[in-house]
């Protein structure tokens, strides 16, 4: 009886496996041709170095209709420097989102990986489908000039309308409705097609930042086609919109307070401490923030708005430990001027600018079709932000402010919310909405994160680690910044040895438990 049950279970498993592993069917790769490698396109950077080749892989625009229109994904390969010791292919996704994977492989970014790792693996980079989406440039410029928080209902309505026009321009300027088929789960399907096209039975995958979400989606859909998976600076795709807002705001606050603690004791911050005139650094920043809200903040003699302050501070904090002296210098250069009696938000030109601009978005295509630096189609395809009204947006701003009483908001992550306001599928019908990470059958994963990361907080990495396959490990780098494994920029023998050992030895090379590395002296 037990034997019959075991046989029946095995038969059932064999029948279900193709469905589980490939949601678009076992024969989906039948039309995916083997890649033809050749010279890489000349983009003005000279002849690509020896051992680097490029090609394209054709994939369906819509995986639900695999014989429909297709797009060509650029692919680059940098061959292992010791072919006799080659283990396999290491696919890299630099995140961004929308950063070029081929550029990482062709250019200097490949040196983020140690020589030892490059000797054992072919590095594979792919320009994912979000990079092929094009939108109207003038509409993008108009959108990016809008304030983080609309002044009134007219401002909110204008932003939502403009976002809708941007979406329409993306749909019309991109091939075969591509903009309607962009999300990380679909990108994972593309990457498995690339795996098939390069002839690899299993992939080794390194995802940084937003690439960690793509790596998670790949593990969910194709768990047995992974040999190793490193998620560096981890995006947590579970939780509610409130969790997202609160978590990203806390990350900004945490990184700023780590900077403030450094500033209180380091000589490189003496000028800023002097300007604070006895106040703590957080208290002095509060003064700067209030001045910015009132239109009284200046940088180089020019007005410096609240949004400019939030954006600049986020960029400085993302630079991490090495950028702290620059962050201190920047904050020390800010000046306040006496009150004029009128708040910046009450300037008479605010509503007029909105009304004047509203007519401009009635036109179809105002400018050239360009690719976004960070694809809005991808962001809004991956996240439900729950913002349908001005009240919703103000509530979200309040959640952010309470989570980050000094820094107030995470400019980078807040931008995603405002870009998606009014976007098709928002506020609660994204193509690939938030859900718990669930990848049964996938190998143990190595998750890596800075202790203080403004873009991907350590709490996100910890939460994803809890949801990861048994045996997965979390490596914490006890420093500040974004992206840990960057051998050519921030070399660290501890980080490199742990990540390299996992890639080279496979899951057996993982640490026995979660672990950490500490910053090493520059030049170590």
XYZ file of C-alpha atoms in Angstrom:
524
model
C 0.000 0.000 0.000
C 2.767 2.409 0.909
C 4.603 1.537 -2.304
C 1.475 2.220 -4.368
C 0.995 5.552 -2.627
C 4.633 6.481 -3.222
C 4.386 5.585 -6.918
C 1.166 7.526 -7.261
C 2.750 10.511 -5.560
C 5.775 10.363 -7.849
C 3.561 10.193 -10.951
C 1.492 13.124 -9.720
C 4.643 15.133 -9.010
C 6.012 14.413 -12.466
C 2.776 15.600 -14.038
C 2.664 18.787 -11.998
C 6.362 19.692 -12.240
C 6.315 21.272 -15.721
C 3.288 23.345 -14.769
C 4.945 24.568 -11.578
C 8.323 25.250 -13.087
C 7.033 27.025 -16.156
C 3.733 28.861 -15.910
C 3.725 29.345 -19.666
C 4.107 25.646 -20.442
C 6.885 23.145 -21.008
C 7.104 23.921 -24.727
C 7.474 27.683 -24.314
C 11.125 27.578 -25.392
C 10.435 25.617 -28.572
C 10.730 28.800 -30.644
C 13.688 30.274 -28.703
C 16.686 29.903 -30.990
C 20.247 29.382 -29.785
C 22.004 32.719 -29.559
C 24.463 33.705 -32.268
C 27.444 35.435 -30.711
C 29.317 38.168 -32.518
C 31.093 41.495 -31.987
C 29.383 43.922 -29.621
C 27.891 47.122 -31.090
C 30.288 50.042 -31.151
C 28.806 52.706 -28.887
C 31.739 55.075 -29.129
C 33.705 53.324 -26.419
C 36.105 51.646 -28.801
C 36.530 47.976 -29.545
C 35.222 45.717 -26.735
C 37.975 43.832 -24.948
C 38.955 40.316 -25.847
C 36.587 37.635 -24.619
C 33.446 39.787 -24.859
C 30.699 38.913 -27.346
C 27.155 40.073 -27.930
C 23.953 38.731 -29.416
C 20.180 38.935 -29.167
C 17.435 36.659 -27.924
C 13.923 36.973 -29.335
C 11.152 36.606 -26.758
C 7.398 37.132 -26.983
C 5.992 40.496 -25.994
C 3.225 38.566 -24.225
C 4.237 35.186 -22.775
C 0.560 34.183 -22.729
C 0.756 34.325 -26.533
C 4.237 32.960 -27.265
C 3.706 32.946 -31.045
C 2.688 36.594 -31.133
C 4.883 39.682 -31.657
C 8.419 39.475 -30.316
C 11.148 41.761 -29.028
C 14.910 41.289 -29.228
C 16.784 41.414 -25.924
C 20.459 42.450 -26.170
C 22.782 39.991 -24.413
C 26.502 40.256 -23.653
C 28.906 37.527 -22.552
C 32.351 37.895 -21.023
C 33.934 34.461 -21.146
C 35.612 32.894 -18.129
C 39.292 33.794 -18.130
C 40.285 30.182 -17.284
C 38.125 28.004 -19.547
C 39.514 24.787 -18.081
C 38.255 25.822 -14.626
C 34.901 27.147 -15.876
C 31.891 26.270 -13.704
C 29.074 27.828 -15.716
C 27.283 31.080 -16.511
C 26.752 33.858 -13.972
C 23.895 36.115 -15.022
C 24.115 39.601 -13.531
C 21.305 42.104 -13.138
C 22.466 45.504 -11.848
C 19.002 46.698 -10.845
C 18.292 50.404 -11.282
C 15.663 49.461 -12.211
C 16.407 49.478 -15.950
C 20.184 49.668 -15.672
C 21.925 47.971 -18.593
C 23.137 44.445 -17.917
C 25.151 44.381 -21.144
C 27.021 47.541 -20.131
C 28.015 45.926 -16.846
C 29.523 42.988 -18.699
C 31.155 44.972 -21.514
C 32.463 47.898 -19.448
C 34.437 48.374 -16.261
C 31.599 47.262 -13.999
C 32.576 43.638 -14.603
C 35.486 44.357 -12.249
C 32.973 44.513 -9.385
C 33.434 40.742 -9.454
C 36.755 39.398 -8.239
C 39.330 37.998 -10.698
C 38.812 34.592 -9.088
C 35.111 34.642 -9.849
C 35.659 35.930 -13.381
C 38.080 33.088 -14.023
C 35.409 30.490 -13.220
C 32.254 31.924 -14.791
C 31.055 33.458 -18.016
C 29.441 36.764 -17.052
C 26.091 37.209 -18.810
C 24.326 40.565 -18.966
C 20.889 41.231 -20.461
C 19.147 44.501 -21.270
C 15.719 43.628 -19.912
C 12.428 44.475 -21.587
C 11.813 47.571 -19.456
C 14.835 49.163 -21.129
C 13.088 48.791 -24.509
C 10.039 50.806 -23.417
C 10.134 54.338 -24.791
C 8.079 57.339 -23.731
C 7.683 60.978 -24.710
C 10.669 62.945 -23.483
C 8.882 66.263 -22.962
C 6.173 64.645 -20.879
C 8.822 62.962 -18.734
C 10.524 66.323 -18.175
C 7.206 67.928 -17.160
C 6.516 65.081 -14.756
C 9.943 65.202 -13.127
C 9.552 68.924 -12.413
C 6.436 68.390 -10.290
C 6.619 68.707 -6.494
C 6.760 65.584 -4.342
C 3.509 66.541 -2.643
C 0.902 68.485 -4.635
C -0.174 71.785 -3.100
C -3.892 71.224 -3.670
C -6.469 69.160 -5.542
C -5.666 70.886 -8.824
C -2.028 69.885 -8.455
C -2.952 66.288 -7.676
C -5.349 66.076 -10.617
C -2.688 67.482 -12.920
C -0.113 64.934 -11.763
C -2.530 62.042 -12.269
C -3.484 63.362 -15.710
C 0.134 63.850 -16.712
C 1.027 60.335 -15.551
C -1.796 58.972 -17.692
C -0.447 60.849 -20.699
C 3.044 59.508 -20.018
C 1.601 55.980 -19.942
C -0.221 56.564 -23.216
C 2.968 57.868 -24.814
C 4.879 54.781 -23.607
C 2.223 52.532 -25.122
C 2.266 54.292 -28.487
C 6.052 54.770 -28.744
C 6.998 51.189 -27.768
C 6.616 48.161 -30.054
C 3.471 46.013 -29.956
C 2.034 47.286 -26.654
C 5.236 46.306 -24.845
C 4.541 48.858 -22.094
C 1.500 46.786 -21.095
C 3.672 43.692 -20.499
C 6.404 44.866 -18.134
C 6.944 43.538 -14.612
C 9.621 41.547 -12.801
C 7.840 38.200 -13.119
C 7.689 38.629 -16.906
C 11.348 39.677 -16.981
C 12.175 36.449 -15.134
C 10.472 34.518 -17.926
C 12.640 36.387 -20.439
C 15.785 35.521 -18.520
C 14.915 31.851 -18.534
C 14.591 32.083 -22.294
C 18.087 33.594 -22.359
C 19.298 30.690 -20.227
C 17.864 28.318 -22.822
C 19.366 30.308 -25.713
C 22.895 30.224 -24.250
C 22.606 26.477 -23.618
C 22.873 26.471 -19.825
C 20.861 23.866 -17.867
C 21.072 25.977 -14.702
C 21.965 29.557 -13.904
C 24.027 31.261 -11.291
C 22.378 34.631 -10.673
C 23.598 37.845 -9.058
C 20.997 40.569 -8.597
C 21.744 43.964 -7.091
C 19.088 46.312 -5.725
C 16.011 46.017 -7.983
C 17.712 43.019 -9.567
C 17.042 41.189 -6.293
C 13.317 41.352 -7.017
C 13.903 39.904 -10.474
C 16.012 37.178 -8.859
C 13.193 36.371 -6.441
C 10.693 36.135 -9.299
C 13.053 33.798 -11.162
C 13.404 31.571 -8.101
C 9.636 31.427 -7.695
C 9.009 30.375 -11.285
C 12.119 28.348 -12.092
C 13.472 27.028 -8.794
C 15.263 23.990 -10.228
C 16.963 26.030 -12.940
C 19.054 27.852 -10.368
C 22.385 26.629 -9.073
C 23.113 29.668 -6.894
C 21.373 32.975 -6.213
C 22.899 36.040 -4.561
C 20.549 38.890 -3.651
C 22.621 41.999 -2.887
C 20.719 44.940 -1.323
C 17.381 43.246 -1.066
C 14.003 44.550 -2.204
C 11.143 43.214 -0.072
C 8.135 42.672 -2.330
C 5.831 41.500 0.459
C 3.780 43.624 2.794
C 1.288 46.431 2.330
C 1.767 49.843 0.709
C 2.029 51.228 4.238
C 4.834 48.773 4.998
C 6.684 49.977 1.915
C 6.306 53.653 2.824
C 7.211 53.168 6.457
C 10.147 50.843 5.748
C 11.782 53.060 3.140
C 11.326 56.181 5.287
C 12.880 54.446 8.295
C 15.826 53.435 6.132
C 16.454 57.081 5.244
C 16.223 58.111 8.887
C 18.505 55.286 10.006
C 21.202 56.165 7.462
C 20.995 59.847 8.401
C 21.314 59.134 12.117
C 24.332 56.912 11.396
C 25.835 59.869 9.517
C 25.012 62.185 12.432
C 26.761 59.901 14.920
C 29.841 59.887 12.690
C 29.681 63.675 12.344
C 29.653 64.229 16.099
C 33.055 62.558 16.474
C 34.954 62.940 13.171
C 37.229 65.872 12.336
C 35.989 65.819 8.720
C 32.677 67.131 10.051
C 34.016 69.976 12.166
C 32.713 72.700 9.822
C 29.179 71.341 9.951
C 29.333 70.982 13.732
C 30.411 74.632 13.955
C 27.480 75.747 11.794
C 25.096 73.778 13.983
C 26.144 76.164 16.770
C 25.573 73.786 19.635
C 22.605 71.975 18.147
C 22.808 68.284 17.420
C 23.159 67.429 13.730
C 19.560 66.130 13.536
C 18.276 69.326 15.184
C 20.319 71.465 12.776
C 18.922 69.524 9.832
C 15.420 70.200 11.150
C 16.217 73.918 10.926
C 17.359 73.515 7.334
C 14.240 71.552 6.452
C 11.914 74.195 7.927
C 13.789 76.897 6.034
C 13.390 74.918 2.807
C 9.643 74.566 3.395
C 9.418 78.326 3.860
C 11.482 79.147 0.782
C 14.388 80.434 2.898
C 17.083 77.864 2.068
C 19.900 78.730 -0.320
C 22.672 76.748 -1.967
C 25.334 78.751 -3.759
C 23.091 81.786 -3.362
C 20.192 80.175 -5.225
C 16.868 79.036 -3.729
C 16.947 75.411 -2.625
C 13.519 73.847 -2.219
C 12.310 71.173 0.173
C 12.241 68.644 -2.668
C 15.774 69.590 -3.716
C 16.955 69.105 -0.128
C 15.323 65.696 0.247
C 16.653 64.515 -3.112
C 20.189 65.779 -2.478
C 20.411 64.292 1.013
C 19.167 60.938 -0.245
C 21.812 60.931 -2.962
C 24.520 61.807 -0.458
C 23.442 59.107 2.005
C 23.327 56.509 -0.739
C 27.039 57.126 -1.229
C 27.574 55.485 2.147
C 30.611 55.615 4.388
C 32.963 56.938 1.718
C 30.664 59.878 0.930
C 30.249 61.095 4.514
C 32.820 63.914 4.258
C 31.079 65.116 1.070
C 27.699 64.936 2.814
C 29.047 67.053 5.671
C 30.499 69.587 3.237
C 27.234 69.811 1.312
C 25.126 70.417 4.429
C 27.631 73.008 5.655
C 27.257 74.950 2.390
C 23.514 75.431 2.832
C 22.451 78.862 4.057
C 19.193 80.238 5.418
C 17.829 83.742 4.837
C 15.384 85.729 7.007
C 11.647 85.090 6.582
C 9.828 87.087 3.906
C 6.405 86.597 5.428
C 5.126 84.239 2.713
C 5.502 80.458 2.561
C 6.955 78.927 -0.595
C 3.797 76.834 -1.061
C 1.720 80.058 -1.204
C 3.649 81.672 -4.057
C 1.099 83.045 -6.559
C 2.689 81.229 -9.519
C 2.066 77.717 -8.116
C -1.537 77.238 -9.258
C -0.927 79.240 -12.444
C 1.913 76.897 -13.438
C -0.364 73.897 -13.028
C -3.148 75.503 -15.065
C -0.803 76.643 -17.817
C 0.804 73.212 -18.050
C -2.455 71.251 -18.049
C -3.180 72.200 -21.641
C 0.230 70.980 -22.794
C -0.467 67.363 -21.953
C -3.468 67.292 -24.292
C -1.078 66.870 -27.213
C -0.129 63.326 -28.232
C 3.658 63.309 -28.605
C 5.436 66.499 -27.682
C 9.035 65.342 -27.896
C 11.346 62.513 -28.869
C 10.707 58.947 -27.722
C 13.314 57.997 -25.115
C 13.921 55.231 -22.582
C 13.545 56.156 -18.925
C 16.457 55.827 -16.534
C 14.121 53.939 -14.196
C 11.157 52.469 -16.020
C 7.840 53.669 -14.625
C 6.102 50.845 -16.491
C 8.152 48.328 -14.497
C 7.706 50.025 -11.127
C 3.951 50.412 -11.553
C 3.710 46.850 -12.869
C 5.335 45.486 -9.708
C 3.690 47.521 -6.956
C 0.248 48.498 -5.722
C 0.716 51.788 -3.894
C -2.910 52.341 -2.898
C -2.976 56.041 -3.833
C -6.136 57.073 -5.679
C -6.851 60.492 -4.152
C -5.078 63.508 -2.730
C -6.204 62.340 0.692
C -4.468 58.979 0.087
C -1.262 60.743 -0.909
C -1.331 63.056 2.091
C -1.959 60.073 4.363
C 1.072 58.336 2.840
C 3.146 61.483 3.420
C 2.064 61.474 7.046
C 3.104 57.831 7.466
C 6.489 58.687 5.986
C 6.983 61.760 8.188
C 6.125 59.877 11.361
C 8.518 57.044 10.460
C 11.319 59.531 9.723
C 10.918 62.541 12.052
C 14.113 64.226 10.788
C 14.509 63.176 7.149
C 10.715 63.064 6.564
C 10.740 60.976 3.376
C 12.836 58.714 1.200
C 13.015 60.768 -1.986
C 13.944 57.823 -4.205
C 11.183 55.495 -3.062
C 8.598 58.250 -2.674
C 9.093 59.094 -6.334
C 7.789 55.648 -7.242
C 4.496 56.415 -5.503
C 4.025 59.742 -7.258
C 4.973 58.346 -10.675
C 2.365 55.622 -10.346
C -0.471 57.915 -9.278
C -2.992 57.665 -12.130
C -0.966 55.005 -13.976
C -2.979 52.186 -15.598
C -3.504 49.374 -13.075
C -3.047 51.654 -10.067
C -3.863 51.923 -7.246
C -4.574 48.223 -6.663
C -4.316 46.164 -9.882
C -0.609 45.914 -10.740
C 0.455 43.039 -12.987
C 2.812 41.583 -10.380
C 1.561 42.887 -7.028
C 3.279 42.469 -3.679
C 3.239 38.953 -2.288
C 5.285 36.784 0.047
C 8.422 35.273 -1.450
C 7.783 31.560 -1.967
C 10.297 29.453 -3.894
C 10.021 25.774 -2.881
C 12.600 23.680 -4.677
C 15.048 26.543 -5.093
C 18.572 26.178 -3.665
C 19.548 27.994 -0.464
C 20.101 31.670 -1.198
C 22.762 34.113 -0.042
C 21.256 37.478 0.858
C 23.604 40.451 1.346
C 22.807 43.904 2.716
C 24.381 46.992 4.236
C 23.412 47.640 7.850
C 22.468 51.211 6.853
C 21.045 51.359 3.308
C 18.752 54.196 2.244
C 17.436 52.384 -0.835
C 16.982 48.831 0.462
C 16.823 48.781 4.269
C 18.360 45.947 6.223
C 14.923 45.119 7.616
C 13.814 44.218 4.086
C 16.684 41.775 3.713
C 15.879 40.203 7.072
C 12.234 39.780 6.107
C 13.033 38.204 2.731
C 15.562 35.920 4.437
C 12.764 34.639 6.678
C 10.790 33.692 3.559
C 13.727 32.172 1.662
C 14.359 28.440 1.076
C 15.716 26.441 4.034
C 19.453 26.859 4.530
C 19.564 30.405 3.116
C 21.913 32.845 4.824
C 22.015 36.607 5.415
C 25.366 38.411 5.213
C 25.290 41.870 6.819
C 27.938 44.456 5.983
C 28.221 46.706 9.017
C 28.522 49.917 7.080
C 26.470 52.447 5.119
C 25.736 52.662 1.415
C 24.041 50.671 -1.301
C 25.239 47.428 -2.936
C 27.807 45.461 -0.980
C 29.705 43.325 -3.495
C 31.707 45.812 -5.557
C 35.286 44.610 -5.522
C 36.633 47.403 -7.737
C 34.954 50.190 -5.710
C 34.770 49.008 -2.110
C 36.997 45.935 -1.840
C 36.384 43.803 1.228
C 38.087 40.451 1.652
C 35.399 39.187 4.022
C 32.546 39.979 1.616
C 34.407 38.635 -1.411
C 35.403 35.384 0.248
C 31.860 34.563 1.393
C 30.166 35.419 -1.903
C 32.855 33.820 -4.069
C 32.858 30.629 -2.012
C 29.094 30.287 -2.421
C 29.218 30.834 -6.171
C 32.145 28.469 -6.668
C 31.167 25.668 -4.270
C 27.393 26.040 -4.541
C 25.046 25.817 -1.525
C 27.634 23.732 0.358
C 29.811 26.836 0.395
C 27.355 28.903 2.434
C 28.269 29.976 5.978
C 26.931 27.765 8.745
C 24.717 30.607 9.966
C 23.909 34.243 9.238
C 27.066 36.295 9.487
C 28.552 39.758 9.036
C 31.538 41.655 7.671
C 32.979 44.968 8.842
C 34.469 47.784 6.768
C 38.172 47.479 6.035
C 40.609 50.386 5.748
C 40.712 51.908 2.276
C 43.550 50.351 0.344
C 43.451 47.137 2.387
